[in-house]
Short mmCIF file of C-alpha atoms and ligand atoms in Angstrom, two decimals:
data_model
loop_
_atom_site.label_atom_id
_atom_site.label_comp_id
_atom_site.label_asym_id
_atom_site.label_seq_id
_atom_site.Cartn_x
_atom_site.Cartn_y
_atom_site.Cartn_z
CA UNK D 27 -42.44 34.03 23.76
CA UNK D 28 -45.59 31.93 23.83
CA UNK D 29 -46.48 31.14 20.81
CA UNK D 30 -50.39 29.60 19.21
CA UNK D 31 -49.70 26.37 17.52
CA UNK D 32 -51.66 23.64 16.33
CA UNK D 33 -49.92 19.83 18.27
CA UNK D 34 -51.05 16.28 17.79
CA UNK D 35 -50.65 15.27 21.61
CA UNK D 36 -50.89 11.46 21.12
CA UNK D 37 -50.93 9.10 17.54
CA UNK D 38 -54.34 8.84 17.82
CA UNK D 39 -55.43 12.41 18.57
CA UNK D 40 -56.45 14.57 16.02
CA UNK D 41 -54.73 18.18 16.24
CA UNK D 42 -55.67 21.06 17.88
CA UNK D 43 -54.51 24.46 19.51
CA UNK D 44 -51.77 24.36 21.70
CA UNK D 45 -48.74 26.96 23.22
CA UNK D 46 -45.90 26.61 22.79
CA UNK D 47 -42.72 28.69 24.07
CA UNK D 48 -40.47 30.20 21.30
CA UNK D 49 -36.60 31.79 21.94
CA UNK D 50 -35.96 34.97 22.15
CA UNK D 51 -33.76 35.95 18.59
CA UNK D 52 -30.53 35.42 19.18
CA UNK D 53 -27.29 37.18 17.59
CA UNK D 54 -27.72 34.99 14.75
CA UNK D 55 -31.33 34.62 14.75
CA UNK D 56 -34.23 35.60 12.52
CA UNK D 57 -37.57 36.06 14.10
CA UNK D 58 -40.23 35.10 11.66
CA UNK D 59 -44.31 35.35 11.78
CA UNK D 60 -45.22 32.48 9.61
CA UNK D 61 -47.80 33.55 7.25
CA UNK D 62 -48.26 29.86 5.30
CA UNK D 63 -47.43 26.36 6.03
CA UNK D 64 -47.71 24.08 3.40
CA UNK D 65 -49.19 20.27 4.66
CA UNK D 66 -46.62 17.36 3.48
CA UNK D 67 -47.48 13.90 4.07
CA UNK D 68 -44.39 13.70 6.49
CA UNK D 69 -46.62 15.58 8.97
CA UNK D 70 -48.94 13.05 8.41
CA UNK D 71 -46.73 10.22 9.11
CA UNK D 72 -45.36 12.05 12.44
CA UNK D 73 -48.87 13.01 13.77
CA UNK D 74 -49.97 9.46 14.00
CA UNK D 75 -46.33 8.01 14.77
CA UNK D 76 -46.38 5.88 11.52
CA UNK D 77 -42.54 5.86 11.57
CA UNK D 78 -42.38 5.19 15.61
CA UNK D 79 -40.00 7.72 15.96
CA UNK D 80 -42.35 10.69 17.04
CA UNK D 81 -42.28 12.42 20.81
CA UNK D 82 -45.58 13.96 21.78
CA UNK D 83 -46.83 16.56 21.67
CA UNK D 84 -46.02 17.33 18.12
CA UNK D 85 -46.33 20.59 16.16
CA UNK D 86 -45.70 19.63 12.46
CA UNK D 87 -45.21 21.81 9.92
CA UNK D 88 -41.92 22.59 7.89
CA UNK D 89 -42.94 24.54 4.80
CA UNK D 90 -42.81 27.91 6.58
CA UNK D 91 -42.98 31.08 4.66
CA UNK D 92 -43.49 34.30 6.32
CA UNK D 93 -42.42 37.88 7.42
CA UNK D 94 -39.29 39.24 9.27
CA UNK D 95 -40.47 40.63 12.50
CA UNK D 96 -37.10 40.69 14.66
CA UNK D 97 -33.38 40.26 13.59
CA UNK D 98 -30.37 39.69 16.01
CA UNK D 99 -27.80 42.15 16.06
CA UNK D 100 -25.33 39.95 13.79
CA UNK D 101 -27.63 38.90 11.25
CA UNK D 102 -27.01 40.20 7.60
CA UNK D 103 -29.11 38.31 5.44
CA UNK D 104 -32.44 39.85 6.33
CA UNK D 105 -33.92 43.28 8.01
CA UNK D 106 -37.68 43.55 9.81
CA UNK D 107 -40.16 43.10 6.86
CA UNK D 108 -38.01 40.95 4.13
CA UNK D 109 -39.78 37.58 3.67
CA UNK D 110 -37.94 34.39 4.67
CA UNK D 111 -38.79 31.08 4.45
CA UNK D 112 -37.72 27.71 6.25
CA UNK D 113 -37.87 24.12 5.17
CA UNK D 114 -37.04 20.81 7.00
CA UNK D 115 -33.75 21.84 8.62
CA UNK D 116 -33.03 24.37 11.54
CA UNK D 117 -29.86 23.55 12.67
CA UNK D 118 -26.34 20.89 11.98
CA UNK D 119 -23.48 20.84 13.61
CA UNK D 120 -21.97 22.79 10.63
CA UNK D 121 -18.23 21.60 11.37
CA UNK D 122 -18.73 17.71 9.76
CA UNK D 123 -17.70 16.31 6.50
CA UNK D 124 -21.13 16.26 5.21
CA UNK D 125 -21.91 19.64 6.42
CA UNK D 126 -19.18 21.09 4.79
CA UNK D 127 -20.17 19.83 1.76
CA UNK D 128 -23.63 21.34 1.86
CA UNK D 129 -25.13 18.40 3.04
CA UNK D 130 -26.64 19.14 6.31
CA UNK D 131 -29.23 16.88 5.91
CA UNK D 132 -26.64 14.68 6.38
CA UNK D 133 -25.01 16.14 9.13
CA UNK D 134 -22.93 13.05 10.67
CA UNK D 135 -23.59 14.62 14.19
CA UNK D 136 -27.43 14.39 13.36
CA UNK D 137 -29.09 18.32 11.86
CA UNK D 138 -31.95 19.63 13.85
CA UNK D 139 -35.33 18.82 12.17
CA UNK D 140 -37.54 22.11 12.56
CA UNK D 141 -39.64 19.62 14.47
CA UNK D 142 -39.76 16.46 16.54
CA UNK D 143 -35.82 17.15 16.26
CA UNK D 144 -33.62 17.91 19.73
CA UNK D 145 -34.15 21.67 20.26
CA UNK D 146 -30.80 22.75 21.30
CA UNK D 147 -31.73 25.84 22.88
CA UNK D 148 -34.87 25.52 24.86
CA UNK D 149 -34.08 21.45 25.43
CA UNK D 150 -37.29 19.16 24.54
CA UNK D 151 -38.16 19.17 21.02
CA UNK D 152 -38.30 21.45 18.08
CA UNK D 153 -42.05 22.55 17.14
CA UNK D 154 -42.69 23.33 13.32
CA UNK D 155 -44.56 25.81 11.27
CA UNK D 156 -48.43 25.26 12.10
CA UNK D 157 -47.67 27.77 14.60
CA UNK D 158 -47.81 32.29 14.60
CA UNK D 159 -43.74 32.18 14.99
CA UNK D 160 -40.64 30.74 14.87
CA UNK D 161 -37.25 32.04 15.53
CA UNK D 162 -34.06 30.40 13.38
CA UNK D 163 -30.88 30.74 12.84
CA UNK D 164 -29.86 32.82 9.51
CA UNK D 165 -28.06 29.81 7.94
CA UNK D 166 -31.01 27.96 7.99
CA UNK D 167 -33.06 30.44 6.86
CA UNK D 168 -34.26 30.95 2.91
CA UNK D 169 -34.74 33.95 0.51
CA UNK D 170 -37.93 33.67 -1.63
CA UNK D 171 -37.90 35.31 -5.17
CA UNK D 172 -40.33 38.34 -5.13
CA UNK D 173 -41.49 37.04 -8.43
CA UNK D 174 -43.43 34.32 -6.79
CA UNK D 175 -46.61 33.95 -5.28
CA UNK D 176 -45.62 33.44 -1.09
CA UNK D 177 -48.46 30.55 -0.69
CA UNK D 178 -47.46 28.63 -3.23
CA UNK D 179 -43.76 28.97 -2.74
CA UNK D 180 -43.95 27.61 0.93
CA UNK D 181 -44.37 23.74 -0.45
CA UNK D 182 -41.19 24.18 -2.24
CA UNK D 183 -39.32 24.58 1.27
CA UNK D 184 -39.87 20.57 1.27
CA UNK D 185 -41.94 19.03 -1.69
CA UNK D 186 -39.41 21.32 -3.84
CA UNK D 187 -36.34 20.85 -2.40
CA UNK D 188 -37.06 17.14 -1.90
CA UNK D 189 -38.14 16.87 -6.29
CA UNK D 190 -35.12 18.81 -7.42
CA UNK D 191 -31.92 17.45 -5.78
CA UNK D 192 -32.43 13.96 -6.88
CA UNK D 193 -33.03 14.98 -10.37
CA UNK D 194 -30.19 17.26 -10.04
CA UNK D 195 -27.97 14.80 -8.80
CA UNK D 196 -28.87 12.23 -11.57
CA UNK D 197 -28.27 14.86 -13.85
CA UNK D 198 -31.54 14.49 -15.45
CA UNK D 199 -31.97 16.37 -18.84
CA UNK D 200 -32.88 16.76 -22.46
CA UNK D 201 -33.19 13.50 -24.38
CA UNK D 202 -33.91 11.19 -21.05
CA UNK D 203 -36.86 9.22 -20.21
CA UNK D 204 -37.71 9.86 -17.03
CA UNK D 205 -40.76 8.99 -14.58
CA UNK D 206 -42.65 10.78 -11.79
CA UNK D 207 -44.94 8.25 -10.12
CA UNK D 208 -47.86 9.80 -8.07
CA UNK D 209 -49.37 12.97 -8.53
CA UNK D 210 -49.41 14.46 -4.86
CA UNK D 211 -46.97 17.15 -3.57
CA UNK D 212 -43.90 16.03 -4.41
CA UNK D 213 -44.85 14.11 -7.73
CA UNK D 214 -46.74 17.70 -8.81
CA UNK D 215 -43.74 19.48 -7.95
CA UNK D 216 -41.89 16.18 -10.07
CA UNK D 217 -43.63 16.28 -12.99
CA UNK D 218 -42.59 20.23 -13.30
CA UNK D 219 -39.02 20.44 -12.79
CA UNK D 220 -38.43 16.92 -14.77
CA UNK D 221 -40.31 18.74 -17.94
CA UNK D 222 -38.63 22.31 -17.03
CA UNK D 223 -35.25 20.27 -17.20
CA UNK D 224 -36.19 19.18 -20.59
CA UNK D 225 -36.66 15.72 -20.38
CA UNK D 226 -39.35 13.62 -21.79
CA UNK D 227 -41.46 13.45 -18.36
CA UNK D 228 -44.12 10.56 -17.30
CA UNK D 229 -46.59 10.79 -14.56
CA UNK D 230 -47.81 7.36 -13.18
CA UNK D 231 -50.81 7.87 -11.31
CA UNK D 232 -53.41 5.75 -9.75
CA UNK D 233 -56.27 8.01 -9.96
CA UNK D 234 -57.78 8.25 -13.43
CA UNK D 235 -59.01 12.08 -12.99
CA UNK D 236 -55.47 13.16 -12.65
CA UNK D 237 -54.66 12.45 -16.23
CA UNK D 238 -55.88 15.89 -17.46
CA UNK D 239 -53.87 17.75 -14.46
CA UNK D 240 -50.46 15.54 -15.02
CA UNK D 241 -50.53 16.71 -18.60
CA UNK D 242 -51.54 20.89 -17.74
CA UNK D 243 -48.49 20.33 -15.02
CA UNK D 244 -46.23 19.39 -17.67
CA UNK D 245 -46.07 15.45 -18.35
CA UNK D 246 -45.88 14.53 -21.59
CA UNK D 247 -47.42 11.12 -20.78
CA UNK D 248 -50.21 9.87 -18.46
CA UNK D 249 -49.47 6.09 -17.41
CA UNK D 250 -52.29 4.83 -15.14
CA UNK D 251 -49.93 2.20 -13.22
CA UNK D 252 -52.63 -0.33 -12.36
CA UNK D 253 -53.29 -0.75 -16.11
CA UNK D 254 -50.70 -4.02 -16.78
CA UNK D 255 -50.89 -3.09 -20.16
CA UNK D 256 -50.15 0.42 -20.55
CA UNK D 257 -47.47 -0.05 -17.96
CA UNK D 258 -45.67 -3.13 -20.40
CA UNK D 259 -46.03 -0.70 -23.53
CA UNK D 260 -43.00 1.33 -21.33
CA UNK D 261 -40.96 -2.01 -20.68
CA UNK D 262 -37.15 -1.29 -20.18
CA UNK D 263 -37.35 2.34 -21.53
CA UNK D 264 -36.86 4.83 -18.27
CA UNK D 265 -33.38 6.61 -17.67
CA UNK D 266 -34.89 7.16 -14.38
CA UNK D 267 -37.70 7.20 -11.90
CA UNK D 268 -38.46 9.41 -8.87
CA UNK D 269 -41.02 7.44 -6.86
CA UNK D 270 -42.79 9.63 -4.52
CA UNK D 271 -45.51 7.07 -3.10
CA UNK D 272 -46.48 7.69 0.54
CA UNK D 273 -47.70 4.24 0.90
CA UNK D 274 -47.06 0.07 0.35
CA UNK D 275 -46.84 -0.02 -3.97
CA UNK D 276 -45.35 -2.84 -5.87
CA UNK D 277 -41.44 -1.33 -6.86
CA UNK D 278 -40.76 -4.33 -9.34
CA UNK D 279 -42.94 -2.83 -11.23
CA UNK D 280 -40.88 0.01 -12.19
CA UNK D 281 -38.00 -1.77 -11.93
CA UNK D 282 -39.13 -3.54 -14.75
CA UNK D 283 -39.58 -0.25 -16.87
CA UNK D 284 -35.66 0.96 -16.56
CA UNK D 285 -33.41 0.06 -18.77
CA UNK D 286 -29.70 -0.65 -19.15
CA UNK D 287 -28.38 1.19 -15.69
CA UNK D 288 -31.24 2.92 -15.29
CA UNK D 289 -32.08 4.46 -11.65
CA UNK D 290 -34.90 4.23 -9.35
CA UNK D 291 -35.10 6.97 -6.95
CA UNK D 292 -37.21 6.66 -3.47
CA UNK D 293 -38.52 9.88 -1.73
CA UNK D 294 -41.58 8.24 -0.71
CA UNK D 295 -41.27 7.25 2.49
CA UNK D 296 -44.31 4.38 3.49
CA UNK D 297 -43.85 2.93 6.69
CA UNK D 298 -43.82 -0.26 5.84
CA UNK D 299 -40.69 -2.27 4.05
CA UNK D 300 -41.21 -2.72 0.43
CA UNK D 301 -40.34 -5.86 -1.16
CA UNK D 302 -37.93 -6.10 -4.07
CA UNK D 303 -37.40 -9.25 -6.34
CA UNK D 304 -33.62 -9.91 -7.09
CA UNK D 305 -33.95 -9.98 -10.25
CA UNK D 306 -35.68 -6.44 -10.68
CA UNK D 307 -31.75 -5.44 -10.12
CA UNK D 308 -29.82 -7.94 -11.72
CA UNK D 309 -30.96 -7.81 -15.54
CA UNK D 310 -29.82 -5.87 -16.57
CA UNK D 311 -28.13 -4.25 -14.47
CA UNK D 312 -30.30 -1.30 -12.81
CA UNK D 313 -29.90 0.86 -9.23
CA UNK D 314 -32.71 1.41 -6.96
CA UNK D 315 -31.52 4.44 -4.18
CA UNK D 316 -33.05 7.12 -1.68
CA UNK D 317 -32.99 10.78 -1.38
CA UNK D 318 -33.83 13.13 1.29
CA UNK D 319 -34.54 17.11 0.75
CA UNK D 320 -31.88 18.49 0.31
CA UNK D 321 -28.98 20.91 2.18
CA UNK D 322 -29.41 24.55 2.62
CA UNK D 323 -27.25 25.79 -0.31
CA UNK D 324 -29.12 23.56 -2.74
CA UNK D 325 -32.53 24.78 -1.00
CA UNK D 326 -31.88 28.26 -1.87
CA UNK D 327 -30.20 27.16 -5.32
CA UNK D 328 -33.58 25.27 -6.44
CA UNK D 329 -35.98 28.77 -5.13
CA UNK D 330 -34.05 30.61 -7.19
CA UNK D 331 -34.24 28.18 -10.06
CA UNK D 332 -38.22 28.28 -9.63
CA UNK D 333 -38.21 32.05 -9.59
CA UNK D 334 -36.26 32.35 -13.19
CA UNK D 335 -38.86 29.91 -14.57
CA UNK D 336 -41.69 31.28 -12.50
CA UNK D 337 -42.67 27.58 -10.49
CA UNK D 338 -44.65 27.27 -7.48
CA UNK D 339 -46.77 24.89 -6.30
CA UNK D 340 -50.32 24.05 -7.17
CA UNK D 341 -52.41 24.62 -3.71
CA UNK D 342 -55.73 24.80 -2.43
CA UNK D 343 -55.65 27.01 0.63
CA UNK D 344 -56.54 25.65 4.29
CA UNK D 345 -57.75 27.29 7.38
CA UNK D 346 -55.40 25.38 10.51
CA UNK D 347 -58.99 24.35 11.80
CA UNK D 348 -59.36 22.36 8.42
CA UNK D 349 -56.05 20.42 9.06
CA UNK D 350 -57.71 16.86 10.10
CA UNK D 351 -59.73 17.10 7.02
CA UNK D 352 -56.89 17.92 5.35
CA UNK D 353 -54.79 14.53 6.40
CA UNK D 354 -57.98 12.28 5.93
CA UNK D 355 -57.67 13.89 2.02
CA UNK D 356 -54.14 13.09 1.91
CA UNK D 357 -55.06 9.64 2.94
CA UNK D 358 -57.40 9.37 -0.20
CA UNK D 359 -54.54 10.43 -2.21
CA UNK D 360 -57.17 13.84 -2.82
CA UNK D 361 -54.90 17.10 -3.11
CA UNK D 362 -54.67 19.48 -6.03
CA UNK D 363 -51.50 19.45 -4.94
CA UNK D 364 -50.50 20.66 -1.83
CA UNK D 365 -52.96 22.18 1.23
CA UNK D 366 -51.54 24.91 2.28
CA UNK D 367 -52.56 26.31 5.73
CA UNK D 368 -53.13 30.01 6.02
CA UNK D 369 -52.10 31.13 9.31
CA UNK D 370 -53.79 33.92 9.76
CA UNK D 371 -56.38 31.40 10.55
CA UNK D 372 -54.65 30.40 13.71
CA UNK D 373 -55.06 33.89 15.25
CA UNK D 374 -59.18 32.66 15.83
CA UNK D 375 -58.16 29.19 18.08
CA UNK D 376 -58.52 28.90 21.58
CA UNK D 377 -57.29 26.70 24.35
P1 NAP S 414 -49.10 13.15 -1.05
O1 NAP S 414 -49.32 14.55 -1.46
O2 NAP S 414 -50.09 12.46 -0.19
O3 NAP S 414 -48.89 12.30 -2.41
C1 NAP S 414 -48.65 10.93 -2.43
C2 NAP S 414 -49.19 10.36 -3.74
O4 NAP S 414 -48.83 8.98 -3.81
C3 NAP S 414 -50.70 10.35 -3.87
O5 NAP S 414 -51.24 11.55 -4.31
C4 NAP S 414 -50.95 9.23 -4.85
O6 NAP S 414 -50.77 9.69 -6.18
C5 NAP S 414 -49.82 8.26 -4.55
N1 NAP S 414 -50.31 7.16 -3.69
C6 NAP S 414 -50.83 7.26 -2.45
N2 NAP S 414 -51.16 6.03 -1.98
C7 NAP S 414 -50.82 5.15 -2.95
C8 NAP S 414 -50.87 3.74 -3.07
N3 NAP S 414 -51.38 2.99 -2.07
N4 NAP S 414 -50.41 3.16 -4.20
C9 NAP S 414 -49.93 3.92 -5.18
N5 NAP S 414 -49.86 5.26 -5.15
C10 NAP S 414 -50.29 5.86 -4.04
O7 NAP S 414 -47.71 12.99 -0.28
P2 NAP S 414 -46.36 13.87 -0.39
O8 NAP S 414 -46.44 14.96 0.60
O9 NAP S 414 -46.07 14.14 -1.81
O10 NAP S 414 -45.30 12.82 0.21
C11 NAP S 414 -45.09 11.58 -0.42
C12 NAP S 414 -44.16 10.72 0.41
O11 NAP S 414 -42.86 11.31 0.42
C13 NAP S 414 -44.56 10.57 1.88
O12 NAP S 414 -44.27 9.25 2.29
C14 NAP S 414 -43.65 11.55 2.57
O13 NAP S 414 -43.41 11.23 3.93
C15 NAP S 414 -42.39 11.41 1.76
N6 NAP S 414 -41.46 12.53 1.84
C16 NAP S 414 -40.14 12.24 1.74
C17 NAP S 414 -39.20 13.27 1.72
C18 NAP S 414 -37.76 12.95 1.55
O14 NAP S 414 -36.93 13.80 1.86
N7 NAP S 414 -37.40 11.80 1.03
C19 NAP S 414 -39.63 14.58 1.84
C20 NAP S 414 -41.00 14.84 1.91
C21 NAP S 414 -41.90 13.81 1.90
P3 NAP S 414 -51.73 9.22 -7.40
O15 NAP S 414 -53.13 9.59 -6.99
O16 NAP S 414 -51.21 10.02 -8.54
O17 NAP S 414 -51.52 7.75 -7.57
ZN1 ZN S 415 -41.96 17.29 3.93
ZN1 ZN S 416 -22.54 18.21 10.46
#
């Protein structure tokens, strides 16, 4: 099926309409016209090849939310109509250790990215969701609680996902500590399940105005992290951090605010290596470790947490024709929290 999209077609281009070719559903598949497509600094980093790993062109995009339109014949989870939703992952080889264990992310064969991944069927590359439709298979597909508001449930396909399983599997709760630093997409999304989990939550920001929106989102402190002085008042007194920067930051300095085996958690992803002194680790005695989204179980596990306690994402609403804008925002750390792209919008480009 050709499908409208919106493609990067070199780093340095900005984006613009494109067609691709989408699969016809499979047995397994679900046939989805995407509705909303929340923007995550990923696509960012992918559009302009920060990480030198993208293939042009690219259709980013994997915060997809929309409506049923096709099902194959062996599909039970969802009928023509239901809304489904798909984050980072379209396919793994499903067989592997990790797999198995509900970590497809994992997946030691290498999962499918929904884009700039190996498209298995139609050989090149997988496009994402700044496009009409996309076609997926069922286990890789996502229920949405009715209770929630579609556009701002699409970020939590990734910004959500990628928030909850690390403080999940810290086990963060009542009576920690814990820090969110940067208030963007995933440090918005952060700051909310780290207060919803009960624990005493603080937002490090670098941009003064977001003190009155970290403490409406749920932080119980604002720390303004290029103040030296408010930051030493919090010396050696963080359980654990969740660091969500998108660009070069000094760690140390919140290695310095953990205490006895406390953890540092990177989801932030900046291109460049980030230096770490020694002896942030060694006294006394502290972890610094990664986490990426999050498996497809755990996915579906964290929607249905946020539609018991009623969380979506803060958004401000995008037209796909807005989406350069959109990234040169992002750049100036300037979202309230997450764009989302309506893509009804998509229906008035030409090529
Ligand atoms: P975002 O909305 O642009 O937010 C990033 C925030 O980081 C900004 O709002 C800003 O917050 C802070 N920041 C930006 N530049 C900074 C700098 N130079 N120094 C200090 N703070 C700075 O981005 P996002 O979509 O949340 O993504 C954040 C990062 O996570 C990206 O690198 C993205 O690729 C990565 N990511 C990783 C995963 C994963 O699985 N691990 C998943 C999704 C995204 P303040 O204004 O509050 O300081
Ligand atoms: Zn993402
Ligand atoms: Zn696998």
């Amino acid at each position: 099926m050709p499908t409208k999209a919106f493609a990067a077609e070199s780093a340095t281009s900005p984006l613009g309409p494109f067609t691709i070719e989408r699969r016809e559903p499979r047995a397994t598949d679900v046939a989805i016209d995407i509705q909303y497509c929340g923007v995550c600094h990923s696509d960012l980093h992918f559009a302009r090849n920060e990480w030198g790993m993208s293939v042009y062109p690219i259709v980013p995009g994997h915060e997809i939310l929309g409506k049923v339109t096709a099902v194959g014949r062996d599909v039970r989870k969802f009928k023509v109509g239901d809304t489904a939703a798909v984050g980072c992952l379209v396919d793994s080889c499903r067989t592997c250790n990790h797999c198995r264990r509900g970590l497809e992310q994992f997946c030691l064969g290498g999962p499918t990215f929904t884009y700039n991944g190996e498209d298995k069927h139609m050989g090149g590359m997988t496009y994402g969701g700044y496009s009409e439709r996309v076609v997926v298979d069922e286990a890789f597909t996502l229920k949405v609680p009715g209770n929630l508001d579609p556009a701002g449930a699409a970020p939590l396909l990734c910004a959500g996902i990628t928030t909850y399983s690390p403080l999940r599997h810290w086990k963060v709760s009542k009576g920690q500590k814990v820090g969110i630093v940067g208030l963007g997409g995933l440090g918005h999304m952060g700051v909310k399940f780290a207060r919803t989990l009960g624990a005493h939550t603080v937002l490090f920001t670098t941009t003064l105005s977001k003190v009155v929106d970290g403490k409406r989102l749920g932080a119980d402190e604002v720390v303004i992290s290029k103040n030296a002085d408010e930051m030493a008042k919090h010396a050696g007194s963080f359980d654990f951090i969740l660091d969500t920067v998108s660009a070069d930051h000094d760690l140390n300095a919140y290695m310095s605010l953990l205490k006895l085996d406390g953890t540092l958690v990177l989801v932030g992803a900046p291109p460049n290596p980030l230096a770490i002194s020694a002896f942030s680790l060694l006294f006394p005695r502290k972890h610094l470790a990664g986490s990426l989204i999050g498996g497809i179980a755990e996915t579906q596990e964290m929607l249905d947490f946020c539609g018991e306690h009623n969380i979506v994402c803060d958004i401000e609403k995008i037209k796909i024709q807005q989406i350069n804008e959109a990234y040169e925002r992002l750049l100036k750390s300037d979202v309230k929290y997450r764009f989302v792209i309506d893509m009804a919008s998509l229906k008035h480009s030409q090529r």
